[in-house]
Amino acid sequence: MSGHPQDTNAPARAPQGSSAAASDSETSSEYHDVDDRLLPHEQADMMAVLAGSAEDEDEDEDDEDYDPAWLNAPVSHEHDDDIIDFVDAEEGDEDEEDEEEDEDDDDDGIELQGTIPLLTILQAARSGHWSRNQILSLLGDPEQLAADIDDEDDPSPLSQILRRGRRQPKDPNRFPKVPSIEGEKLMRSGVFGSNESAFDRRMRKQVSRRILDRELGTVDYDARRRNHGLLAQSLLPTTQAENIIHYDDPVYSGQFSDDGNFFYSVCQDFQVRMYDTSNPYNWKHYKSVHYPWGQWTLTDASLSPDNKWLAYTSISPLVCIAPTDPLDTGDPYNLDLSEDHQARRGHWGRPGGFTGIFSVRFSGDGRELVAGTNGGSLVVYDIESRRVLHHIEGHSDDVNAVCFADKSSPHIIYSGSDDSTVKVWDRRSMGDKREVGAFVGHVEGITYIDSKGDGRYILSNGKDQSMKLWDVRMVMSRRQFRDLDPQRHTRYRSYDYRMGRYDEEDWDPHPHDNSVVTFRGHKVLNTLIRCHFSPPNATNSRYVYSGSRDGKVYVWNMDATLARVIDVQKATKDSRERDGDSSRRYYRFDDGGSWSTCVRDASWHPNAPFLVASAWNGYSLARGTCSLHSFNEGLNDEGDPPMSCNYDPKMRKPEWEEAY
């Protein structure tokens, strides 16, 4: 994302106070896109800009950063990620009345005062600051002009120039091939699961037959080992939910501990809730901790390697550390990751400063924290001495995700940024503030990264609607990264993943892509959606998976083919009654108050065929859920309690359900 104010992680706001007429299509997009039609004050600004451009065309042509003032109106949340404006439903009444009064003006073009050179208008269009509809409105009737442009026999200079500027069709085969050849090699290598023998493929063994073979022990050790891996791989969670935990606010993250006995959920209400999941089918809530100075939402949390401490943070330089022991009722203690150890005062007197933390992780030995900030920097913090060891401005945009390459080692660190790169850092040589190397291939910002934990493979999710697998042996060196300048091939200027939809026609493969496999099909929109490797015990490390804006969890084989799609929206739809509060809270990208789901995170149980999807969920996306999905061969549930039971955050029957 660029350094302009409107390109921060806070959503752009539509111009206020408009009395211009709006068509039906414009009215329906009230919470989606900024209106292409020019408002009266915008018309005046544009006229002034064009008039000034006509006087000095050469100067404006050389100014690459030129922006009309009305297009760069600052947003109120300068560095908040995923901030969504809530709009009171009652506020729409006055706008509707204005629309009715101005219905007769819908098709009026802008009457130009004086003559503006055609070249000046074309330069404005080429700059990308104005949309096609805005430029057409300057020139008169858009429909008539569009018809004139499409007239191949029209010899006018305008028609010829605009026809030459139309986008040429792109190669439909430019997308990565599926199945991926490199991914198939990985599947055959044994690093990512087991493969069936020719005999097994002919027999098409079912789960019950594999269990019988395991119990009888009629095969040799190698066959038993392969059979065990194939059995684990076949137990994929299904769409039907075991339980649904409902929250009054959207859930931003939820993860199991490495041993599976612990689960925590991170919510927008600045609370982290902890659950005993030693029995994955019978959860028990035992503790909640609060973040006292939160701004907008909690952004991330990390569990220490020994499961004794939980670190969690918000858009602030402060990290809270809370004990997970239910008998320890003491308050969490705070760590200030700002370099001078003094949290500056921000809005409303709360801690602010130059950093907002989007990602935090414990090191493998539990002695250090690494954090990614909104200033494009990484912070390494020593917990025992309570001091910043390194503060490195290693990226040109927000660092949305950080992780360690190997859970048993604190040395190698990965960082993923909105500058579209994943960088590799060696903890032992961070004093020179330079990365070891970089991965390039995404053409939009990176929302999340996850390490397989073996020091070799890493996974990243990107706003270009792709997920990529990387091999650290193929990392681009620092010198090569500097000489090739791969970032010049990234980021479509007018695309904003928070509010718009990604146009596949704008996507081109990165010429220096050094990823191994590219996975596509999910929707990385509106928020920093997360991706993960599947666990080695429960799945034999066979899969990778990601949340998605369309309310699903996508599970891929390593060759980029889909192994399973878990439809969380289908499983949770209408599981909670509509209330008056949610009907008044509209996310600007939502479709007018219907039930909608955005799966922001998912976590696979390390030892059981069990997955938890953490989502923004409900009417108008105003609420949140953690839905539990397990392997289930049959549609008829014979378990007790029955499936799809609803619970509140403390695993009690909800009050709104008791009313029925």
PDB file of C-alpha atoms in Angstrom, residues 381-592:
ATOM      1  CA  TYR A 381      11.848  -7.622  22.556  1.00  0.00           C
ATOM      2  CA  ASP A 382      13.560  -9.350  25.482  1.00  0.00           C
ATOM      3  CA  ILE A 383      10.907 -10.310  28.034  1.00  0.00           C
ATOM      4  CA  GLU A 384      13.251 -10.846  30.978  1.00  0.00           C
ATOM      5  CA  SER A 385      15.101  -7.534  30.693  1.00  0.00           C
ATOM      6  CA  ARG A 386      12.031  -5.716  29.337  1.00  0.00           C
ATOM      7  CA  ARG A 387      13.890  -3.864  26.633  1.00  0.00           C
ATOM      8  CA  VAL A 388      13.831  -3.596  22.861  1.00  0.00           C
ATOM      9  CA  LEU A 389      16.743  -5.521  21.353  1.00  0.00           C
ATOM     10  CA  HIS A 390      16.125  -4.592  17.723  1.00  0.00           C
ATOM     11  CA  HIS A 391      13.814  -2.167  15.963  1.00  0.00           C
ATOM     12  CA  ILE A 392      14.273  -2.556  12.214  1.00  0.00           C
ATOM     13  CA  GLU A 393      12.401  -0.655   9.524  1.00  0.00           C
ATOM     14  CA  GLY A 394      12.663  -3.560   7.136  1.00  0.00           C
ATOM     15  CA  HIS A 395       9.627  -2.977   4.916  1.00  0.00           C
ATOM     16  CA  SER A 396       8.183  -0.043   3.026  1.00  0.00           C
ATOM     17  CA  ASP A 397       4.655  -0.690   4.330  1.00  0.00           C
ATOM     18  CA  ASP A 398       2.771  -2.289   7.215  1.00  0.00           C
ATOM     19  CA  VAL A 399       4.136  -5.588   8.546  1.00  0.00           C
ATOM     20  CA  ASN A 400       0.966  -7.666   8.855  1.00  0.00           C
ATOM     21  CA  ALA A 401       2.528 -10.958   9.965  1.00  0.00           C
ATOM     22  CA  VAL A 402       5.667 -12.355  11.586  1.00  0.00           C
ATOM     23  CA  CYS A 403       6.695 -15.878  12.595  1.00  0.00           C
ATOM     24  CA  PHE A 404       9.724 -17.996  13.458  1.00  0.00           C
ATOM     25  CA  ALA A 405      10.963 -20.531  10.939  1.00  0.00           C
ATOM     26  CA  ASP A 406      11.535 -23.256  13.519  1.00  0.00           C
ATOM     27  CA  LYS A 407       9.680 -23.530  16.810  1.00  0.00           C
ATOM     28  CA  SER A 408      12.746 -25.028  18.461  1.00  0.00           C
ATOM     29  CA  SER A 409      15.059 -22.211  17.378  1.00  0.00           C
ATOM     30  CA  PRO A 410      14.856 -18.430  17.886  1.00  0.00           C
ATOM     31  CA  HIS A 411      17.223 -17.552  15.054  1.00  0.00           C
ATOM     32  CA  ILE A 412      15.338 -17.336  11.722  1.00  0.00           C
ATOM     33  CA  ILE A 413      12.379 -14.945  11.455  1.00  0.00           C
ATOM     34  CA  TYR A 414       9.960 -14.346   8.572  1.00  0.00           C
ATOM     35  CA  SER A 415       7.964 -11.148   8.010  1.00  0.00           C
ATOM     36  CA  GLY A 416       5.130 -10.460   5.553  1.00  0.00           C
ATOM     37  CA  SER A 417       4.149  -6.942   4.545  1.00  0.00           C
ATOM     38  CA  ASP A 418       1.774  -4.814   2.551  1.00  0.00           C
ATOM     39  CA  ASP A 419       4.757  -4.079   0.298  1.00  0.00           C
ATOM     40  CA  SER A 420       4.036  -7.554  -1.203  1.00  0.00           C
ATOM     41  CA  THR A 421       7.220  -9.244   0.025  1.00  0.00           C
ATOM     42  CA  VAL A 422       8.135 -11.895   2.562  1.00  0.00           C
ATOM     43  CA  LYS A 423      11.555 -11.235   4.068  1.00  0.00           C
ATOM     44  CA  VAL A 424      13.906 -13.566   5.911  1.00  0.00           C
ATOM     45  CA  TRP A 425      15.891 -12.354   8.920  1.00  0.00           C
ATOM     46  CA  ASP A 426      18.664 -13.992  10.924  1.00  0.00           C
ATOM     47  CA  ARG A 427      18.331 -13.107  14.578  1.00  0.00           C
ATOM     48  CA  ARG A 428      22.118 -13.396  14.989  1.00  0.00           C
ATOM     49  CA  SER A 429      22.882 -10.739  12.366  1.00  0.00           C
ATOM     50  CA  MET A 430      20.044  -8.273  12.866  1.00  0.00           C
ATOM     51  CA  GLY A 431      22.457  -5.674  14.164  1.00  0.00           C
ATOM     52  CA  ASP A 432      23.145  -4.478  10.611  1.00  0.00           C
ATOM     53  CA  LYS A 433      19.364  -4.045  10.114  1.00  0.00           C
ATOM     54  CA  ARG A 434      19.395  -5.932   6.818  1.00  0.00           C
ATOM     55  CA  GLU A 435      17.425  -8.971   5.752  1.00  0.00           C
ATOM     56  CA  VAL A 436      19.077 -12.224   4.672  1.00  0.00           C
ATOM     57  CA  GLY A 437      16.846 -12.512   1.621  1.00  0.00           C
ATOM     58  CA  ALA A 438      13.320 -12.130   0.292  1.00  0.00           C
ATOM     59  CA  PHE A 439      10.494 -14.039  -1.357  1.00  0.00           C
ATOM     60  CA  VAL A 440       8.699 -12.253  -4.196  1.00  0.00           C
ATOM     61  CA  GLY A 441       5.708 -13.362  -6.228  1.00  0.00           C
ATOM     62  CA  HIS A 442       2.657 -11.736  -4.695  1.00  0.00           C
ATOM     63  CA  VAL A 443       1.496  -8.678  -6.621  1.00  0.00           C
ATOM     64  CA  GLU A 444      -0.548  -7.268  -3.728  1.00  0.00           C
ATOM     65  CA  GLY A 445       0.025  -6.988   0.004  1.00  0.00           C
ATOM     66  CA  ILE A 446       0.467 -10.011   2.256  1.00  0.00           C
ATOM     67  CA  THR A 447      -2.117 -10.672   4.965  1.00  0.00           C
ATOM     68  CA  TYR A 448      -0.538 -13.583   6.838  1.00  0.00           C
ATOM     69  CA  ILE A 449       2.397 -15.997   6.910  1.00  0.00           C
ATOM     70  CA  ASP A 450       2.783 -19.396   8.591  1.00  0.00           C
ATOM     71  CA  SER A 451       5.824 -21.629   8.976  1.00  0.00           C
ATOM     72  CA  LYS A 452       5.665 -25.402   8.712  1.00  0.00           C
ATOM     73  CA  GLY A 453       8.003 -25.434  11.700  1.00  0.00           C
ATOM     74  CA  ASP A 454      10.782 -27.342   9.934  1.00  0.00           C
ATOM     75  CA  GLY A 455      12.892 -24.305   9.043  1.00  0.00           C
ATOM     76  CA  ARG A 456      12.287 -24.882   5.348  1.00  0.00           C
ATOM     77  CA  TYR A 457       8.733 -24.250   4.140  1.00  0.00           C
ATOM     78  CA  ILE A 458       6.595 -21.146   4.614  1.00  0.00           C
ATOM     79  CA  LEU A 459       3.057 -20.245   3.539  1.00  0.00           C
ATOM     80  CA  SER A 460       1.673 -16.780   2.755  1.00  0.00           C
ATOM     81  CA  ASN A 461      -1.757 -15.328   1.987  1.00  0.00           C
ATOM     82  CA  GLY A 462      -1.998 -12.353  -0.377  1.00  0.00           C
ATOM     83  CA  LYS A 463      -4.493  -9.690  -1.348  1.00  0.00           C
ATOM     84  CA  ASP A 464      -3.987 -10.789  -4.964  1.00  0.00           C
ATOM     85  CA  GLN A 465      -6.328 -13.680  -4.032  1.00  0.00           C
ATOM     86  CA  SER A 466      -3.566 -16.268  -3.917  1.00  0.00           C
ATOM     87  CA  MET A 467      -1.772 -18.312  -1.303  1.00  0.00           C
ATOM     88  CA  LYS A 468       1.840 -19.314  -1.937  1.00  0.00           C
ATOM     89  CA  LEU A 469       4.210 -21.990  -0.692  1.00  0.00           C
ATOM     90  CA  TRP A 470       7.888 -21.044  -0.434  1.00  0.00           C
ATOM     91  CA  ASP A 471      11.092 -23.035   0.068  1.00  0.00           C
ATOM     92  CA  VAL A 472      13.776 -21.175   2.026  1.00  0.00           C
ATOM     93  CA  ARG A 473      16.428 -22.687  -0.263  1.00  0.00           C
ATOM     94  CA  MET A 474      14.981 -20.626  -3.127  1.00  0.00           C
ATOM     95  CA  VAL A 475      15.086 -17.286  -1.302  1.00  0.00           C
ATOM     96  CA  MET A 476      16.215 -14.275  -3.343  1.00  0.00           C
ATOM     97  CA  SER A 477      19.445 -12.781  -2.037  1.00  0.00           C
ATOM     98  CA  ARG A 478      19.584  -9.237  -0.731  1.00  0.00           C
ATOM     99  CA  ARG A 479      21.751  -8.102  -3.654  1.00  0.00           C
ATOM    100  CA  GLN A 480      19.499  -9.734  -6.240  1.00  0.00           C
ATOM    101  CA  PHE A 481      16.440  -8.218  -4.585  1.00  0.00           C
ATOM    102  CA  ARG A 482      18.005  -4.759  -4.751  1.00  0.00           C
ATOM    103  CA  ASP A 483      19.242  -5.101  -8.351  1.00  0.00           C
ATOM    104  CA  LEU A 484      15.994  -6.499  -9.802  1.00  0.00           C
ATOM    105  CA  ASP A 485      13.690  -4.126  -7.913  1.00  0.00           C
ATOM    106  CA  PRO A 486      10.865  -6.717  -7.981  1.00  0.00           C
ATOM    107  CA  GLN A 487       8.432  -4.436  -6.144  1.00  0.00           C
ATOM    108  CA  ARG A 488       7.922  -2.336  -9.266  1.00  0.00           C
ATOM    109  CA  HIS A 489       5.772  -5.185 -10.602  1.00  0.00           C
ATOM    110  CA  THR A 490       3.401  -5.165  -7.640  1.00  0.00           C
ATOM    111  CA  ARG A 491       0.125  -3.594  -6.588  1.00  0.00           C
ATOM    112  CA  TYR A 492      -2.620  -2.361  -8.865  1.00  0.00           C
ATOM    113  CA  ARG A 493      -2.941   1.324  -7.998  1.00  0.00           C
ATOM    114  CA  SER A 494      -6.698   1.680  -7.608  1.00  0.00           C
ATOM    115  CA  TYR A 495      -7.399  -1.660  -5.859  1.00  0.00           C
ATOM    116  CA  ASP A 496      -8.477  -1.553  -2.209  1.00  0.00           C
ATOM    117  CA  TYR A 497      -9.038  -5.033  -0.779  1.00  0.00           C
ATOM    118  CA  ARG A 498     -11.041  -3.653   2.152  1.00  0.00           C
ATOM    119  CA  MET A 499     -13.938  -2.332   0.102  1.00  0.00           C
ATOM    120  CA  GLY A 500     -13.718  -3.579  -3.477  1.00  0.00           C
ATOM    121  CA  ARG A 501     -13.596  -6.830  -5.370  1.00  0.00           C
ATOM    122  CA  TYR A 502     -10.467  -8.046  -7.085  1.00  0.00           C
ATOM    123  CA  ASP A 503     -10.627  -7.979 -10.888  1.00  0.00           C
ATOM    124  CA  GLU A 504      -8.880 -11.087 -12.217  1.00  0.00           C
ATOM    125  CA  GLU A 505      -8.243  -9.225 -15.466  1.00  0.00           C
ATOM    126  CA  ASP A 506      -5.817  -6.983 -13.586  1.00  0.00           C
ATOM    127  CA  TRP A 507      -3.709  -9.917 -12.383  1.00  0.00           C
ATOM    128  CA  ASP A 508      -0.406 -10.739 -14.045  1.00  0.00           C
ATOM    129  CA  PRO A 509       2.201 -13.250 -12.878  1.00  0.00           C
ATOM    130  CA  HIS A 510       5.200 -11.713 -11.186  1.00  0.00           C
ATOM    131  CA  PRO A 511       8.214 -12.051 -13.526  1.00  0.00           C
ATOM    132  CA  HIS A 512      10.519 -12.931 -10.599  1.00  0.00           C
ATOM    133  CA  ASP A 513       8.163 -15.233  -8.692  1.00  0.00           C
ATOM    134  CA  ASN A 514      10.271 -17.649  -6.631  1.00  0.00           C
ATOM    135  CA  SER A 515       7.398 -19.500  -4.946  1.00  0.00           C
ATOM    136  CA  VAL A 516       7.006 -23.269  -5.281  1.00  0.00           C
ATOM    137  CA  VAL A 517       3.201 -23.659  -5.490  1.00  0.00           C
ATOM    138  CA  THR A 518       0.374 -21.129  -5.865  1.00  0.00           C
ATOM    139  CA  PHE A 519      -3.098 -21.882  -4.478  1.00  0.00           C
ATOM    140  CA  ARG A 520      -6.191 -20.023  -5.672  1.00  0.00           C
ATOM    141  CA  GLY A 521      -9.958 -20.041  -5.268  1.00  0.00           C
ATOM    142  CA  HIS A 522     -10.525 -18.351  -1.906  1.00  0.00           C
ATOM    143  CA  LYS A 523     -11.389 -14.675  -1.327  1.00  0.00           C
ATOM    144  CA  VAL A 524      -8.864 -12.539   0.555  1.00  0.00           C
ATOM    145  CA  LEU A 525     -10.973  -9.420   0.981  1.00  0.00           C
ATOM    146  CA  ASN A 526     -12.005  -6.896   3.652  1.00  0.00           C
ATOM    147  CA  THR A 527      -9.640  -8.150   6.370  1.00  0.00           C
ATOM    148  CA  LEU A 528      -6.298  -9.884   6.990  1.00  0.00           C
ATOM    149  CA  ILE A 529      -7.410 -13.464   6.358  1.00  0.00           C
ATOM    150  CA  ARG A 530      -5.103 -16.196   7.688  1.00  0.00           C
ATOM    151  CA  CYS A 531      -3.694 -19.437   6.289  1.00  0.00           C
ATOM    152  CA  HIS A 532      -1.937 -22.448   7.846  1.00  0.00           C
ATOM    153  CA  PHE A 533      -0.242 -25.804   7.309  1.00  0.00           C
ATOM    154  CA  SER A 534      -2.266 -28.770   8.521  1.00  0.00           C
ATOM    155  CA  PRO A 535      -0.768 -30.516  11.597  1.00  0.00           C
ATOM    156  CA  PRO A 536       1.506 -33.564  11.195  1.00  0.00           C
ATOM    157  CA  ASN A 537      -0.300 -35.880  13.630  1.00  0.00           C
ATOM    158  CA  ALA A 538      -3.903 -35.214  12.647  1.00  0.00           C
ATOM    159  CA  THR A 539      -3.351 -34.966   8.879  1.00  0.00           C
ATOM    160  CA  ASN A 540       0.137 -36.330   8.186  1.00  0.00           C
ATOM    161  CA  SER A 541       1.068 -32.757   7.046  1.00  0.00           C
ATOM    162  CA  ARG A 542      -0.877 -33.375   3.859  1.00  0.00           C
ATOM    163  CA  TYR A 543      -2.783 -30.112   3.429  1.00  0.00           C
ATOM    164  CA  VAL A 544      -2.748 -26.337   3.592  1.00  0.00           C
ATOM    165  CA  TYR A 545      -5.870 -24.323   4.379  1.00  0.00           C
ATOM    166  CA  SER A 546      -7.207 -20.784   4.583  1.00  0.00           C
ATOM    167  CA  GLY A 547     -10.220 -18.792   5.649  1.00  0.00           C
ATOM    168  CA  SER A 548     -12.140 -16.812   3.059  1.00  0.00           C
ATOM    169  CA  ARG A 549     -14.444 -13.806   2.710  1.00  0.00           C
ATOM    170  CA  ASP A 550     -17.133 -15.986   1.124  1.00  0.00           C
ATOM    171  CA  GLY A 551     -17.704 -17.789   4.430  1.00  0.00           C
ATOM    172  CA  LYS A 552     -15.742 -20.959   3.693  1.00  0.00           C
ATOM    173  CA  VAL A 553     -12.566 -22.734   4.750  1.00  0.00           C
ATOM    174  CA  TYR A 554     -10.607 -23.978   1.747  1.00  0.00           C
ATOM    175  CA  VAL A 555      -8.388 -27.059   2.138  1.00  0.00           C
ATOM    176  CA  TRP A 556      -5.877 -27.809  -0.631  1.00  0.00           C
ATOM    177  CA  ASN A 557      -3.621 -30.699  -1.494  1.00  0.00           C
ATOM    178  CA  MET A 558      -0.030 -29.659  -2.066  1.00  0.00           C
ATOM    179  CA  ASP A 559      -0.552 -29.818  -5.846  1.00  0.00           C
ATOM    180  CA  ALA A 560      -3.053 -26.909  -5.549  1.00  0.00           C
ATOM    181  CA  THR A 561      -6.125 -29.098  -6.094  1.00  0.00           C
ATOM    182  CA  LEU A 562      -8.976 -28.690  -3.619  1.00  0.00           C
ATOM    183  CA  ALA A 563      -9.304 -31.461  -1.051  1.00  0.00           C
ATOM    184  CA  ARG A 564     -12.281 -30.049   0.853  1.00  0.00           C
ATOM    185  CA  VAL A 565     -14.390 -26.897   1.180  1.00  0.00           C
ATOM    186  CA  ILE A 566     -16.017 -26.371   4.578  1.00  0.00           C
ATOM    187  CA  ASP A 567     -18.999 -24.052   4.184  1.00  0.00           C
ATOM    188  CA  VAL A 568     -19.126 -22.211   7.503  1.00  0.00           C
ATOM    189  CA  GLN A 569     -21.857 -19.838   6.367  1.00  0.00           C
ATOM    190  CA  LYS A 570     -24.112 -22.749   5.460  1.00  0.00           C
ATOM    191  CA  ALA A 571     -23.412 -24.440   8.801  1.00  0.00           C
ATOM    192  CA  THR A 572     -24.127 -21.351  10.902  1.00  0.00           C
ATOM    193  CA  LYS A 573     -26.756 -19.479   8.895  1.00  0.00           C
ATOM    194  CA  ASP A 574     -29.727 -18.288  10.970  1.00  0.00           C
ATOM    195  CA  SER A 575     -28.309 -20.022  14.058  1.00  0.00           C
ATOM    196  CA  ARG A 576     -28.888 -16.811  15.987  1.00  0.00           C
ATOM    197  CA  GLU A 577     -31.927 -14.589  15.982  1.00  0.00           C
ATOM    198  CA  ARG A 578     -31.754 -11.092  14.578  1.00  0.00           C
ATOM    199  CA  ASP A 579     -31.653  -8.398  17.240  1.00  0.00           C
ATOM    200  CA  GLY A 580     -32.217  -4.671  17.090  1.00  0.00           C
ATOM    201  CA  ASP A 581     -28.549  -3.809  17.604  1.00  0.00           C
ATOM    202  CA  SER A 582     -27.201  -5.874  14.717  1.00  0.00           C
ATOM    203  CA  SER A 583     -29.887  -4.543  12.389  1.00  0.00           C
ATOM    204  CA  ARG A 584     -28.472  -1.040  12.922  1.00  0.00           C
ATOM    205  CA  ARG A 585     -24.812  -1.981  12.456  1.00  0.00           C
ATOM    206  CA  TYR A 586     -23.896  -2.161   8.799  1.00  0.00           C
ATOM    207  CA  TYR A 587     -20.447  -2.956   7.541  1.00  0.00           C
ATOM    208  CA  ARG A 588     -19.912  -0.876   4.429  1.00  0.00           C
ATOM    209  CA  PHE A 589     -19.001  -3.917   2.335  1.00  0.00           C
ATOM    210  CA  ASP A 590     -22.002  -5.962   3.484  1.00  0.00           C
ATOM    211  CA  ASP A 591     -25.125  -6.478   1.397  1.00  0.00           C
ATOM    212  CA  GLY A 592     -27.699  -4.643   3.472  1.00  0.00           C
TER     213      GLY A 592
END
